[in-house]
Amino acid sequence: MERSIFFNLLSSLQLLLVGYISAAVLGIVAGYLIGINKIVYQICKWILQVPNTIVSIALLPIALIIFQEAETAAIVIVFFSAIWSIIINTAKGIRYGRKQGRNFRIVIKHIFEGLRFAVWIAWFSTIAIEMLTLNQGLGFIIWNAYKESQVSQIIEGIICIAAIGLLLDQLLDLTGTILSELVSDGEKSKVS
């Protein structure tokens, strides 16, 4: 793999992780606070669907106008793309977990479903933003390679994007499964 591809891969991951981790932390906290109250949950589950249905990349021009710096706007769009499914799934998990007698395994399952979906959307947003506005990242090199008719570099970039997407998804799936099993074992030991 060329050095430029490696550098751009790191740049893409940095953009993704800054926006996504912020969204994950805030999304889980907000989802928990929404989920612990039945009335707040009923109101918010409909209201939150509105921003959740907005294709985040469509907000890029507004973010660029507001922040006037491409990297800051990119981070905000990645954050925006990820947070809603995390909040919604966390709140849903808290509600279902409470109905099942504080079943934390259900809560974890829902949180990680939200995290997995959010990372996919955030990764998509990252690549699209790089294609449109930034001068670095995997999206940028793919778009640049297209303009220079370098098909092999386009394919390398696509393979990197797919590998990173799969790796992140599987990492979250494995983490969710491990945490779920640990919580399940803890709940069984309390019962016995």
Tab-separated table of N, CA, C and O in Angstrom, residues 12 39 46 49 51 74-75 88 91 108 115 137 156 158-159 166 174 183 185 188 191:
chain	number	residue	atom	x	y	z
A	12	SER	N	-8.827	9.820	7.298
A	12	SER	CA	-10.243	9.445	7.301
A	12	SER	C	-10.665	8.909	8.662
A	12	SER	O	-11.728	9.258	9.177
A	39	ILE	N	-42.875	9.024	29.629
A	39	ILE	CA	-43.512	10.121	28.898
A	39	ILE	C	-42.497	10.810	27.982
A	39	ILE	O	-42.780	11.075	26.808
A	46	TRP	N	-40.694	10.091	18.629
A	46	TRP	CA	-41.230	10.626	17.368
A	46	TRP	C	-40.452	11.853	16.919
A	46	TRP	O	-40.149	12.009	15.740
A	49	GLN	N	-37.069	11.149	15.268
A	49	GLN	CA	-37.090	10.555	13.928
A	49	GLN	C	-36.906	11.619	12.851
A	49	GLN	O	-36.421	11.329	11.762
A	51	PRO	N	-34.784	14.503	12.761
A	51	PRO	CA	-33.380	14.673	12.357
A	51	PRO	C	-32.737	13.371	11.881
A	51	PRO	O	-31.811	13.399	11.065
A	74	ALA	N	-16.899	19.232	8.675
A	74	ALA	CA	-16.902	17.780	8.444
A	74	ALA	C	-17.146	17.019	9.743
A	74	ALA	O	-17.946	16.078	9.776
A	75	ILE	N	-16.472	17.415	10.806
A	75	ILE	CA	-16.652	16.748	12.103
A	75	ILE	C	-18.098	16.885	12.577
A	75	ILE	O	-18.702	15.927	13.057
A	88	ILE	N	-31.722	7.039	19.807
A	88	ILE	CA	-32.970	6.288	19.651
A	88	ILE	C	-32.816	4.855	20.139
A	88	ILE	O	-33.648	4.347	20.902
A	91	ALA	N	-32.296	4.740	24.042
A	91	ALA	CA	-33.562	4.998	24.737
A	91	ALA	C	-34.488	3.791	24.634
A	91	ALA	O	-35.118	3.383	25.626
A	108	ILE	N	-27.838	-3.369	26.470
A	108	ILE	CA	-26.562	-3.423	25.740
A	108	ILE	C	-26.781	-3.789	24.283
A	108	ILE	O	-26.176	-3.196	23.384
A	115	LEU	N	-24.959	1.782	17.847
A	115	LEU	CA	-23.562	2.109	17.567
A	115	LEU	C	-23.104	1.544	16.228
A	115	LEU	O	-22.387	2.214	15.471
A	137	GLY	N	-7.756	12.241	2.851
A	137	GLY	CA	-8.684	11.171	3.208
A	137	GLY	C	-8.924	10.226	2.043
A	137	GLY	O	-8.598	10.525	0.886
A	156	GLU	N	-7.955	0.494	-4.891
A	156	GLU	CA	-7.254	0.424	-3.597
A	156	GLU	C	-8.030	1.182	-2.525
A	156	GLU	O	-8.191	0.700	-1.400
A	158	ILE	N	-11.250	1.911	-2.479
A	158	ILE	CA	-12.507	1.214	-2.187
A	158	ILE	C	-12.250	0.011	-1.282
A	158	ILE	O	-13.014	-0.243	-0.333
A	159	ILE	N	-11.181	-0.727	-1.550
A	159	ILE	CA	-10.842	-1.880	-0.702
A	159	ILE	C	-10.549	-1.425	0.728
A	159	ILE	O	-11.001	-2.044	1.688
A	166	LEU	N	-15.833	-2.888	7.557
A	166	LEU	CA	-16.047	-4.234	8.091
A	166	LEU	C	-15.375	-4.398	9.452
A	166	LEU	O	-15.969	-4.942	10.388
A	174	LEU	N	-18.378	-7.597	18.256
A	174	LEU	CA	-17.654	-8.411	19.237
A	174	LEU	C	-17.719	-7.784	20.629
A	174	LEU	O	-17.993	-8.474	21.621
A	183	VAL	N	-22.610	-9.218	31.282
A	183	VAL	CA	-23.776	-8.754	32.035
A	183	VAL	C	-24.706	-9.928	32.323
A	183	VAL	O	-25.236	-10.053	33.425
A	185	ASP	N	-23.904	-13.102	32.613
A	185	ASP	CA	-23.289	-13.928	33.657
A	185	ASP	C	-23.447	-13.287	35.031
A	185	ASP	O	-23.711	-13.963	36.020
A	188	LYS	N	-27.021	-13.734	36.222
A	188	LYS	CA	-27.256	-15.120	36.643
A	188	LYS	C	-26.666	-15.382	38.015
A	188	LYS	O	-27.272	-16.062	38.841
A	191	VAL	N	-28.880	-14.025	40.756
A	191	VAL	CA	-30.069	-14.839	40.985
A	191	VAL	C	-29.732	-16.063	41.824
A	191	VAL	O	-30.493	-16.479	42.689
